[in-house]
JSON list of C-alpha atoms in Angstrom, two decimals:
[
{"chain": "A", "resi": 6, "resn": "ALA", "atom": "CA", "xyz": [36.30, -43.18, 35.02]},
{"chain": "A", "resi": 7, "resn": "GLN", "atom": "CA", "xyz": [34.10, -45.24, 37.75]},
{"chain": "A", "resi": 8, "resn": "SER", "atom": "CA", "xyz": [30.89, -46.76, 38.04]},
{"chain": "A", "resi": 9, "resn": "VAL", "atom": "CA", "xyz": [29.07, -49.52, 40.18]},
{"chain": "A", "resi": 10, "resn": "THR", "atom": "CA", "xyz": [26.60, -51.78, 39.01]},
{"chain": "A", "resi": 11, "resn": "GLN", "atom": "CA", "xyz": [24.04, -53.34, 41.78]},
{"chain": "A", "resi": 12, "resn": "LEU", "atom": "CA", "xyz": [22.44, -56.67, 40.96]},
{"chain": "A", "resi": 13, "resn": "GLY", "atom": "CA", "xyz": [18.74, -56.91, 41.53]},
{"chain": "A", "resi": 14, "resn": "SER", "atom": "CA", "xyz": [16.49, -53.86, 42.26]},
{"chain": "A", "resi": 15, "resn": "HIS", "atom": "CA", "xyz": [14.55, -55.47, 44.43]},
{"chain": "A", "resi": 16, "resn": "VAL", "atom": "CA", "xyz": [15.38, -58.01, 46.70]},
{"chain": "A", "resi": 17, "resn": "SER", "atom": "CA", "xyz": [13.08, -60.24, 49.50]},
{"chain": "A", "resi": 18, "resn": "VAL", "atom": "CA", "xyz": [14.32, -62.18, 52.24]},
{"chain": "A", "resi": 19, "resn": "SER", "atom": "CA", "xyz": [12.00, -63.30, 55.64]},
{"chain": "A", "resi": 20, "resn": "GLU", "atom": "CA", "xyz": [13.79, -61.78, 58.78]},
{"chain": "A", "resi": 21, "resn": "GLY", "atom": "CA", "xyz": [15.97, -63.19, 60.30]},
{"chain": "A", "resi": 22, "resn": "ALA", "atom": "CA", "xyz": [17.29, -65.17, 57.60]},
{"chain": "A", "resi": 23, "resn": "LEU", "atom": "CA", "xyz": [20.78, -63.77, 55.29]},
{"chain": "A", "resi": 24, "resn": "VAL", "atom": "CA", "xyz": [20.89, -60.37, 53.35]},
{"chain": "A", "resi": 25, "resn": "LEU", "atom": "CA", "xyz": [23.40, -59.96, 50.57]},
{"chain": "A", "resi": 26, "resn": "LEU", "atom": "CA", "xyz": [23.48, -57.20, 48.10]},
{"chain": "A", "resi": 27, "resn": "ARG", "atom": "CA", "xyz": [25.85, -57.55, 45.97]},
{"chain": "A", "resi": 28, "resn": "CYS", "atom": "CA", "xyz": [28.32, -54.43, 44.47]},
{"chain": "A", "resi": 29, "resn": "ASN", "atom": "CA", "xyz": [30.32, -54.93, 41.49]},
{"chain": "A", "resi": 30, "resn": "TYR", "atom": "CA", "xyz": [32.87, -51.69, 40.92]},
{"chain": "A", "resi": 31, "resn": "SER", "atom": "CA", "xyz": [34.69, -50.52, 37.79]},
{"chain": "A", "resi": 32, "resn": "SER", "atom": "CA", "xyz": [37.85, -48.33, 38.49]},
{"chain": "A", "resi": 33, "resn": "SER", "atom": "CA", "xyz": [40.58, -47.28, 36.18]},
{"chain": "A", "resi": 34, "resn": "VAL", "atom": "CA", "xyz": [42.56, -46.13, 39.61]},
{"chain": "A", "resi": 35, "resn": "PRO", "atom": "CA", "xyz": [42.45, -47.36, 43.63]},
{"chain": "A", "resi": 36, "resn": "PRO", "atom": "CA", "xyz": [39.23, -47.34, 44.85]},
{"chain": "A", "resi": 37, "resn": "TYR", "atom": "CA", "xyz": [37.09, -45.78, 48.03]},
{"chain": "A", "resi": 38, "resn": "LEU", "atom": "CA", "xyz": [34.13, -47.47, 47.99]},
{"chain": "A", "resi": 39, "resn": "PHE", "atom": "CA", "xyz": [30.39, -46.71, 50.01]},
{"chain": "A", "resi": 40, "resn": "TRP", "atom": "CA", "xyz": [27.65, -48.26, 51.29]},
{"chain": "A", "resi": 41, "resn": "TYR", "atom": "CA", "xyz": [24.41, -46.08, 51.81]},
{"chain": "A", "resi": 42, "resn": "VAL", "atom": "CA", "xyz": [20.82, -46.22, 53.31]},
{"chain": "A", "resi": 43, "resn": "GLN", "atom": "CA", "xyz": [18.00, -44.20, 52.29]},
{"chain": "A", "resi": 44, "resn": "TYR", "atom": "CA", "xyz": [14.83, -44.89, 54.35]},
{"chain": "A", "resi": 45, "resn": "PRO", "atom": "CA", "xyz": [11.58, -43.34, 52.66]},
{"chain": "A", "resi": 46, "resn": "ASN", "atom": "CA", "xyz": [11.56, -39.34, 52.54]},
{"chain": "A", "resi": 47, "resn": "GLN", "atom": "CA", "xyz": [15.36, -39.28, 53.91]},
{"chain": "A", "resi": 48, "resn": "GLY", "atom": "CA", "xyz": [17.91, -38.55, 53.05]},
{"chain": "A", "resi": 49, "resn": "LEU", "atom": "CA", "xyz": [21.29, -40.90, 52.51]},
{"chain": "A", "resi": 50, "resn": "GLN", "atom": "CA", "xyz": [23.18, -42.16, 55.48]},
{"chain": "A", "resi": 51, "resn": "LEU", "atom": "CA", "xyz": [26.28, -44.17, 55.28]},
{"chain": "A", "resi": 52, "resn": "LEU", "atom": "CA", "xyz": [26.66, -47.71, 56.65]},
{"chain": "A", "resi": 53, "resn": "LEU", "atom": "CA", "xyz": [30.33, -48.77, 56.17]},
{"chain": "A", "resi": 54, "resn": "LYS", "atom": "CA", "xyz": [33.29, -47.70, 53.84]},
{"chain": "A", "resi": 55, "resn": "TYR", "atom": "CA", "xyz": [36.31, -49.58, 52.46]},
{"chain": "A", "resi": 56, "resn": "THR", "atom": "CA", "xyz": [39.27, -47.08, 52.39]},
{"chain": "A", "resi": 57, "resn": "SER", "atom": "CA", "xyz": [42.00, -49.80, 51.49]},
{"chain": "A", "resi": 58, "resn": "ALA", "atom": "CA", "xyz": [42.88, -50.62, 55.39]},
{"chain": "A", "resi": 59, "resn": "ALA", "atom": "CA", "xyz": [40.71, -53.55, 55.94]},
{"chain": "A", "resi": 60, "resn": "THR", "atom": "CA", "xyz": [39.66, -55.55, 53.25]},
{"chain": "A", "resi": 61, "resn": "LEU", "atom": "CA", "xyz": [36.72, -56.91, 55.82]},
{"chain": "A", "resi": 62, "resn": "VAL", "atom": "CA", "xyz": [34.18, -54.12, 56.85]},
{"chain": "A", "resi": 63, "resn": "LYS", "atom": "CA", "xyz": [31.87, -53.72, 59.37]},
{"chain": "A", "resi": 64, "resn": "GLY", "atom": "CA", "xyz": [29.30, -50.80, 59.96]},
{"chain": "A", "resi": 65, "resn": "ILE", "atom": "CA", "xyz": [26.30, -49.76, 62.02]},
{"chain": "A", "resi": 66, "resn": "ASN", "atom": "CA", "xyz": [23.40, -51.89, 62.57]},
{"chain": "A", "resi": 67, "resn": "GLY", "atom": "CA", "xyz": [25.49, -55.14, 62.21]},
{"chain": "A", "resi": 68, "resn": "PHE", "atom": "CA", "xyz": [26.11, -54.82, 58.27]},
{"chain": "A", "resi": 69, "resn": "GLU", "atom": "CA", "xyz": [29.30, -55.60, 56.60]},
{"chain": "A", "resi": 70, "resn": "ALA", "atom": "CA", "xyz": [30.80, -56.04, 54.02]},
{"chain": "A", "resi": 71, "resn": "GLU", "atom": "CA", "xyz": [34.70, -57.39, 51.79]},
{"chain": "A", "resi": 72, "resn": "PHE", "atom": "CA", "xyz": [36.63, -55.62, 49.25]},
{"chain": "A", "resi": 73, "resn": "LYS", "atom": "CA", "xyz": [37.75, -58.29, 47.00]},
{"chain": "A", "resi": 74, "resn": "LYS", "atom": "CA", "xyz": [39.50, -56.38, 43.93]},
{"chain": "A", "resi": 75, "resn": "SER", "atom": "CA", "xyz": [39.91, -59.61, 42.34]},
{"chain": "A", "resi": 76, "resn": "GLU", "atom": "CA", "xyz": [36.39, -59.55, 41.75]},
{"chain": "A", "resi": 77, "resn": "THR", "atom": "CA", "xyz": [35.94, -56.02, 41.20]},
{"chain": "A", "resi": 78, "resn": "SER", "atom": "CA", "xyz": [33.02, -56.84, 44.05]},
{"chain": "A", "resi": 79, "resn": "PHE", "atom": "CA", "xyz": [32.46, -54.72, 47.44]},
{"chain": "A", "resi": 80, "resn": "HIS", "atom": "CA", "xyz": [28.75, -57.08, 48.61]},
{"chain": "A", "resi": 81, "resn": "LEU", "atom": "CA", "xyz": [27.42, -55.55, 51.14]},
{"chain": "A", "resi": 82, "resn": "THR", "atom": "CA", "xyz": [25.48, -58.91, 53.93]},
{"chain": "A", "resi": 83, "resn": "LYS", "atom": "CA", "xyz": [23.71, -58.89, 57.42]},
{"chain": "A", "resi": 84, "resn": "PRO", "atom": "CA", "xyz": [23.06, -62.47, 59.17]},
{"chain": "A", "resi": 85, "resn": "SER", "atom": "CA", "xyz": [20.20, -61.86, 60.42]},
{"chain": "A", "resi": 86, "resn": "ALA", "atom": "CA", "xyz": [17.28, -59.22, 58.24]},
{"chain": "A", "resi": 87, "resn": "HIS", "atom": "CA", "xyz": [15.16, -57.76, 60.64]},
{"chain": "A", "resi": 88, "resn": "MET", "atom": "CA", "xyz": [12.04, -55.45, 59.79]},
{"chain": "A", "resi": 89, "resn": "SER", "atom": "CA", "xyz": [14.22, -52.47, 60.30]},
{"chain": "A", "resi": 90, "resn": "ASP", "atom": "CA", "xyz": [16.67, -53.01, 57.59]},
{"chain": "A", "resi": 91, "resn": "ALA", "atom": "CA", "xyz": [13.62, -52.88, 54.88]},
{"chain": "A", "resi": 92, "resn": "ALA", "atom": "CA", "xyz": [14.89, -49.42, 52.80]},
{"chain": "A", "resi": 93, "resn": "GLU", "atom": "CA", "xyz": [16.61, -48.32, 49.77]},
{"chain": "A", "resi": 94, "resn": "TYR", "atom": "CA", "xyz": [21.19, -49.05, 49.29]},
{"chain": "A", "resi": 95, "resn": "PHE", "atom": "CA", "xyz": [23.33, -47.43, 47.33]},
{"chain": "A", "resi": 96, "resn": "CYS", "atom": "CA", "xyz": [26.83, -48.83, 46.93]},
{"chain": "A", "resi": 97, "resn": "ALA", "atom": "CA", "xyz": [29.05, -45.89, 45.27]},
{"chain": "A", "resi": 98, "resn": "VAL", "atom": "CA", "xyz": [32.23, -45.12, 44.50]},
{"chain": "A", "resi": 99, "resn": "SER", "atom": "CA", "xyz": [34.92, -42.45, 44.04]},
{"chain": "A", "resi": 100, "resn": "ASP", "atom": "CA", "xyz": [38.97, -42.59, 43.46]},
{"chain": "A", "resi": 101, "resn": "GLN", "atom": "CA", "xyz": [41.32, -41.70, 45.77]},
{"chain": "A", "resi": 102, "resn": "ASP", "atom": "CA", "xyz": [43.50, -40.04, 42.93]},
{"chain": "A", "resi": 103, "resn": "PHE", "atom": "CA", "xyz": [41.42, -37.05, 42.67]},
{"chain": "A", "resi": 104, "resn": "GLY", "atom": "CA", "xyz": [40.71, -34.74, 45.66]},
{"chain": "A", "resi": 105, "resn": "ASN", "atom": "CA", "xyz": [36.70, -33.91, 45.47]},
{"chain": "A", "resi": 106, "resn": "GLU", "atom": "CA", "xyz": [36.32, -37.47, 45.66]},
{"chain": "A", "resi": 107, "resn": "LYS", "atom": "CA", "xyz": [33.23, -37.13, 44.35]},
{"chain": "A", "resi": 108, "resn": "LEU", "atom": "CA", "xyz": [30.29, -40.33, 44.48]},
{"chain": "A", "resi": 109, "resn": "THR", "atom": "CA", "xyz": [29.02, -42.30, 41.88]},
{"chain": "A", "resi": 110, "resn": "PHE", "atom": "CA", "xyz": [26.07, -44.92, 42.70]},
{"chain": "A", "resi": 111, "resn": "GLY", "atom": "CA", "xyz": [24.56, -47.49, 41.59]},
{"chain": "A", "resi": 112, "resn": "THR", "atom": "CA", "xyz": [21.13, -47.50, 40.82]},
{"chain": "A", "resi": 113, "resn": "GLY", "atom": "CA", "xyz": [19.91, -48.97, 44.33]},
{"chain": "A", "resi": 114, "resn": "THR", "atom": "CA", "xyz": [18.43, -52.00, 45.66]},
{"chain": "A", "resi": 115, "resn": "ARG", "atom": "CA", "xyz": [15.26, -51.95, 47.18]},
{"chain": "A", "resi": 116, "resn": "LEU", "atom": "CA", "xyz": [15.27, -54.49, 50.37]},
{"chain": "A", "resi": 117, "resn": "THR", "atom": "CA", "xyz": [11.77, -55.45, 51.18]},
{"chain": "A", "resi": 118, "resn": "ILE", "atom": "CA", "xyz": [11.66, -58.14, 54.59]},
{"chain": "A", "resi": 119, "resn": "ILE", "atom": "CA", "xyz": [9.37, -60.60, 55.03]},
{"chain": "A", "resi": 120, "resn": "PRO", "atom": "CA", "xyz": [7.43, -61.14, 58.31]},
{"chain": "B", "resi": 1, "resn": "GLU", "atom": "CA", "xyz": [25.68, -33.98, 66.26]},
{"chain": "B", "resi": 2, "resn": "PRO", "atom": "CA", "xyz": [26.28, -31.92, 63.72]},
{"chain": "B", "resi": 3, "resn": "GLU", "atom": "CA", "xyz": [23.89, -32.12, 60.28]},
{"chain": "B", "resi": 4, "resn": "VAL", "atom": "CA", "xyz": [24.00, -31.24, 57.09]},
{"chain": "B", "resi": 5, "resn": "THR", "atom": "CA", "xyz": [20.39, -29.41, 56.72]},
{"chain": "B", "resi": 6, "resn": "GLN", "atom": "CA", "xyz": [18.22, -28.09, 53.57]},
{"chain": "B", "resi": 7, "resn": "THR", "atom": "CA", "xyz": [15.72, -25.40, 52.61]},
{"chain": "B", "resi": 8, "resn": "PRO", "atom": "CA", "xyz": [13.13, -25.93, 52.01]},
{"chain": "B", "resi": 9, "resn": "SER", "atom": "CA", "xyz": [11.72, -29.21, 51.95]},
{"chain": "B", "resi": 10, "resn": "HIS", "atom": "CA", "xyz": [9.34, -29.21, 49.09]},
{"chain": "B", "resi": 11, "resn": "GLN", "atom": "CA", "xyz": [9.73, -26.85, 46.17]},
{"chain": "B", "resi": 12, "resn": "VAL", "atom": "CA", "xyz": [7.27, -26.09, 43.84]},
{"chain": "B", "resi": 13, "resn": "THR", "atom": "CA", "xyz": [7.75, -23.94, 40.90]},
{"chain": "B", "resi": 14, "resn": "GLN", "atom": "CA", "xyz": [6.62, -23.19, 37.42]},
{"chain": "B", "resi": 15, "resn": "MET", "atom": "CA", "xyz": [8.70, -24.02, 34.10]},
{"chain": "B", "resi": 16, "resn": "GLY", "atom": "CA", "xyz": [11.04, -21.70, 33.64]},
{"chain": "B", "resi": 17, "resn": "GLN", "atom": "CA", "xyz": [11.51, -19.66, 36.92]},
{"chain": "B", "resi": 18, "resn": "GLU", "atom": "CA", "xyz": [14.44, -19.05, 39.29]},
{"chain": "B", "resi": 19, "resn": "VAL", "atom": "CA", "xyz": [15.01, -21.46, 41.99]},
{"chain": "B", "resi": 20, "resn": "ILE", "atom": "CA", "xyz": [17.65, -21.56, 44.84]},
{"chain": "B", "resi": 21, "resn": "LEU", "atom": "CA", "xyz": [17.94, -24.51, 47.26]},
{"chain": "B", "resi": 22, "resn": "ARG", "atom": "CA", "xyz": [19.59, -23.95, 49.75]},
{"chain": "B", "resi": 23, "resn": "CYS", "atom": "CA", "xyz": [22.35, -25.76, 52.48]},
{"chain": "B", "resi": 24, "resn": "VAL", "atom": "CA", "xyz": [23.94, -25.45, 55.65]},
{"chain": "B", "resi": 25, "resn": "PRO", "atom": "CA", "xyz": [26.72, -28.13, 55.57]},
{"chain": "B", "resi": 26, "resn": "ILE", "atom": "CA", "xyz": [28.83, -28.86, 59.03]},
{"chain": "B", "resi": 27, "resn": "SER", "atom": "CA", "xyz": [30.68, -25.28, 59.89]},
{"chain": "B", "resi": 28, "resn": "ASN", "atom": "CA", "xyz": [34.51, -27.52, 59.90]},
{"chain": "B", "resi": 29, "resn": "HIS", "atom": "CA", "xyz": [34.05, -28.96, 56.60]},
{"chain": "B", "resi": 30, "resn": "LEU", "atom": "CA", "xyz": [36.12, -27.86, 53.43]},
{"chain": "B", "resi": 31, "resn": "TYR", "atom": "CA", "xyz": [34.16, -30.00, 50.45]},
{"chain": "B", "resi": 32, "resn": "PHE", "atom": "CA", "xyz": [30.45, -29.29, 49.05]},
{"chain": "B", "resi": 33, "resn": "TYR", "atom": "CA", "xyz": [28.20, -30.99, 46.70]},
{"chain": "B", "resi": 34, "resn": "TRP", "atom": "CA", "xyz": [24.81, -31.26, 45.21]},
{"chain": "B", "resi": 35, "resn": "TYR", "atom": "CA", "xyz": [23.18, -34.46, 43.93]},
{"chain": "B", "resi": 36, "resn": "ARG", "atom": "CA", "xyz": [20.04, -34.88, 42.39]},
{"chain": "B", "resi": 37, "resn": "GLN", "atom": "CA", "xyz": [17.91, -37.38, 42.46]},
{"chain": "B", "resi": 38, "resn": "ILE", "atom": "CA", "xyz": [15.38, -38.20, 39.66]},
{"chain": "B", "resi": 39, "resn": "LEU", "atom": "CA", "xyz": [12.34, -40.23, 41.01]},
{"chain": "B", "resi": 40, "resn": "GLY", "atom": "CA", "xyz": [13.27, -43.59, 40.74]},
{"chain": "B", "resi": 41, "resn": "GLN", "atom": "CA", "xyz": [17.01, -43.14, 39.36]},
{"chain": "B", "resi": 42, "resn": "LYS", "atom": "CA", "xyz": [19.91, -43.48, 40.87]},
{"chain": "B", "resi": 43, "resn": "VAL", "atom": "CA", "xyz": [21.80, -40.67, 42.55]},
{"chain": "B", "resi": 44, "resn": "GLU", "atom": "CA", "xyz": [23.71, -38.05, 39.76]},
{"chain": "B", "resi": 45, "resn": "PHE", "atom": "CA", "xyz": [27.00, -35.86, 40.84]},
{"chain": "B", "resi": 46, "resn": "LEU", "atom": "CA", "xyz": [26.11, -32.08, 40.14]},
{"chain": "B", "resi": 47, "resn": "VAL", "atom": "CA", "xyz": [28.91, -30.67, 41.27]},
{"chain": "B", "resi": 48, "resn": "SER", "atom": "CA", "xyz": [31.52, -30.35, 43.39]},
{"chain": "B", "resi": 49, "resn": "PHE", "atom": "CA", "xyz": [32.94, -26.78, 45.79]},
{"chain": "B", "resi": 50, "resn": "TYR", "atom": "CA", "xyz": [36.24, -26.57, 47.68]},
{"chain": "B", "resi": 51, "resn": "ASN", "atom": "CA", "xyz": [37.89, -23.34, 48.31]},
{"chain": "B", "resi": 52, "resn": "ASN", "atom": "CA", "xyz": [35.84, -21.04, 47.04]},
{"chain": "B", "resi": 53, "resn": "GLU", "atom": "CA", "xyz": [35.40, -22.29, 44.12]},
{"chain": "B", "resi": 54, "resn": "ILE", "atom": "CA", "xyz": [33.63, -25.52, 41.35]},
{"chain": "B", "resi": 55, "resn": "SER", "atom": "CA", "xyz": [36.22, -28.58, 41.60]},
{"chain": "B", "resi": 56, "resn": "GLU", "atom": "CA", "xyz": [34.32, -30.49, 39.21]},
{"chain": "B", "resi": 57, "resn": "LYS", "atom": "CA", "xyz": [31.15, -30.47, 37.74]},
{"chain": "B", "resi": 58, "resn": "SER", "atom": "CA", "xyz": [29.22, -33.40, 35.82]},
{"chain": "B", "resi": 59, "resn": "GLU", "atom": "CA", "xyz": [27.73, -32.60, 32.25]},
{"chain": "B", "resi": 60, "resn": "ILE", "atom": "CA", "xyz": [23.85, -32.45, 33.92]},
{"chain": "B", "resi": 61, "resn": "PHE", "atom": "CA", "xyz": [25.27, -29.28, 35.58]},
{"chain": "B", "resi": 62, "resn": "ASP", "atom": "CA", "xyz": [24.91, -26.52, 32.25]},
{"chain": "B", "resi": 63, "resn": "ASP", "atom": "CA", "xyz": [24.66, -22.67, 32.42]},
{"chain": "B", "resi": 64, "resn": "GLN", "atom": "CA", "xyz": [21.57, -22.30, 34.05]},
{"chain": "B", "resi": 65, "resn": "PHE", "atom": "CA", "xyz": [22.70, -24.04, 37.12]},
{"chain": "B", "resi": 66, "resn": "SER", "atom": "CA", "xyz": [25.20, -21.89, 39.34]},
{"chain": "B", "resi": 67, "resn": "VAL", "atom": "CA", "xyz": [26.86, -23.07, 43.41]},
{"chain": "B", "resi": 68, "resn": "GLU", "atom": "CA", "xyz": [27.46, -20.35, 45.90]},
{"chain": "B", "resi": 69, "resn": "ARG", "atom": "CA", "xyz": [29.17, -19.77, 49.19]},
{"chain": "B", "resi": 70, "resn": "PRO", "atom": "CA", "xyz": [27.74, -16.62, 50.19]},
{"chain": "B", "resi": 71, "resn": "ASP", "atom": "CA", "xyz": [28.62, -16.41, 53.17]},
{"chain": "B", "resi": 72, "resn": "GLY", "atom": "CA", "xyz": [30.77, -18.99, 55.11]},
{"chain": "B", "resi": 73, "resn": "SER", "atom": "CA", "xyz": [27.61, -21.38, 56.38]},
{"chain": "B", "resi": 74, "resn": "ASN", "atom": "CA", "xyz": [25.41, -20.96, 53.39]},
{"chain": "B", "resi": 75, "resn": "PHE", "atom": "CA", "xyz": [25.76, -23.83, 50.59]},
{"chain": "B", "resi": 76, "resn": "THR", "atom": "CA", "xyz": [23.39, -22.65, 47.27]},
{"chain": "B", "resi": 77, "resn": "LEU", "atom": "CA", "xyz": [22.62, -23.58, 44.00]},
{"chain": "B", "resi": 78, "resn": "LYS", "atom": "CA", "xyz": [20.94, -21.80, 41.78]},
{"chain": "B", "resi": 79, "resn": "ILE", "atom": "CA", "xyz": [18.52, -23.17, 38.50]},
{"chain": "B", "resi": 80, "resn": "ARG", "atom": "CA", "xyz": [18.05, -19.65, 36.21]},
{"chain": "B", "resi": 81, "resn": "SER", "atom": "CA", "xyz": [15.16, -21.24, 34.10]},
{"chain": "B", "resi": 82, "resn": "THR", "atom": "CA", "xyz": [13.79, -24.94, 35.05]},
{"chain": "B", "resi": 83, "resn": "LYS", "atom": "CA", "xyz": [12.83, -27.17, 33.21]},
{"chain": "B", "resi": 84, "resn": "LEU", "atom": "CA", "xyz": [10.33, -29.79, 33.79]},
{"chain": "B", "resi": 85, "resn": "GLU", "atom": "CA", "xyz": [12.79, -32.11, 33.59]},
{"chain": "B", "resi": 86, "resn": "ASP", "atom": "CA", "xyz": [14.94, -30.63, 36.67]},
{"chain": "B", "resi": 87, "resn": "SER", "atom": "CA", "xyz": [12.47, -31.93, 38.84]},
{"chain": "B", "resi": 88, "resn": "ALA", "atom": "CA", "xyz": [14.00, -34.21, 41.26]},
{"chain": "B", "resi": 89, "resn": "MET", "atom": "CA", "xyz": [15.63, -34.34, 44.73]},
{"chain": "B", "resi": 90, "resn": "TYR", "atom": "CA", "xyz": [18.32, -32.23, 44.94]},
{"chain": "B", "resi": 91, "resn": "PHE", "atom": "CA", "xyz": [21.19, -33.44, 47.78]},
{"chain": "B", "resi": 92, "resn": "CYS", "atom": "CA", "xyz": [23.32, -31.33, 49.15]},
{"chain": "B", "resi": 93, "resn": "ALA", "atom": "CA", "xyz": [26.51, -33.03, 51.58]},
{"chain": "B", "resi": 94, "resn": "SER", "atom": "CA", "xyz": [30.23, -32.21, 53.22]},
{"chain": "B", "resi": 95, "resn": "ARG", "atom": "CA", "xyz": [33.14, -33.21, 53.79]},
{"chain": "B", "resi": 96, "resn": "LEU", "atom": "CA", "xyz": [35.78, -33.02, 56.61]},
{"chain": "B", "resi": 97, "resn": "GLU", "atom": "CA", "xyz": [39.25, -33.93, 54.47]},
{"chain": "B", "resi": 98, "resn": "ARG", "atom": "CA", "xyz": [40.18, -35.39, 51.85]},
{"chain": "B", "resi": 99, "resn": "GLY", "atom": "CA", "xyz": [41.44, -40.37, 52.12]},
{"chain": "B", "resi": 100, "resn": "GLY", "atom": "CA", "xyz": [38.00, -41.23, 51.90]},
{"chain": "B", "resi": 101, "resn": "ASN", "atom": "CA", "xyz": [35.96, -39.53, 54.34]},
{"chain": "B", "resi": 102, "resn": "GLU", "atom": "CA", "xyz": [32.62, -39.39, 55.10]},
{"chain": "B", "resi": 103, "resn": "GLN", "atom": "CA", "xyz": [29.88, -37.44, 52.37]},
{"chain": "B", "resi": 104, "resn": "PHE", "atom": "CA", "xyz": [27.26, -36.76, 54.95]},
{"chain": "B", "resi": 105, "resn": "PHE", "atom": "CA", "xyz": [24.23, -36.26, 53.24]},
{"chain": "B", "resi": 106, "resn": "GLY", "atom": "CA", "xyz": [21.26, -33.55, 53.98]},
{"chain": "B", "resi": 107, "resn": "PRO", "atom": "CA", "xyz": [17.53, -34.82, 53.54]},
{"chain": "B", "resi": 108, "resn": "GLY", "atom": "CA", "xyz": [17.12, -32.93, 50.85]},
{"chain": "B", "resi": 109, "resn": "THR", "atom": "CA", "xyz": [15.34, -30.63, 48.88]},
{"chain": "B", "resi": 110, "resn": "ARG", "atom": "CA", "xyz": [12.79, -32.63, 46.53]},
{"chain": "B", "resi": 111, "resn": "LEU", "atom": "CA", "xyz": [11.93, -29.28, 43.66]},
{"chain": "B", "resi": 112, "resn": "THR", "atom": "CA", "xyz": [8.47, -29.88, 41.72]},
{"chain": "B", "resi": 113, "resn": "VAL", "atom": "CA", "xyz": [8.26, -28.39, 38.37]},
{"chain": "B", "resi": 114, "resn": "LEU", "atom": "CA", "xyz": [5.03, -27.32, 36.61]}
]
């Protein structure tokens, strides 16, 4: 069974500061890992994904994440926060070995940007 | 750019009534999903659909739920007799193929059961 833990349901950072959103996963088989962003009253948009190629993954809007197997982590970072980054961020995992590859989501982290 | 669409955006219904939520996945995609998000909670998997049949369903997806792809373009979720606890945002998603490919999500249908 898969699971995702996102530490910190709410994170606040100042505009221009480093953004770090934490994600740890549990999976009995090699995982695919994803970060999705949800803006108010909108659906989920993919930021980036790890699919067993490079461990450092770059996504849209300047975000990146590093897969660390030894720490079972996939933390999301951005060097300099922008006001438009305020949203809810979800980490998700799916198994590589099953055809339907359903997503198991974490509880989400709401990111607030302080002007 | 192709996108997943969902109708209606908001559905209000009385407890015990049937509702059908509609989705139009991206046209060449092969895998289809429904997820739901109760207000303030995480997104939860309901069901996946491939090759005209359910490939996996969660514990939430009981006999009151069904899915259908009636005409090769629409993908529907039916709740036969709604309960108060079915109130949630329901997201449809589709994916082209296996191998960690992106699931594209629709904007969601907010279901309110009174």
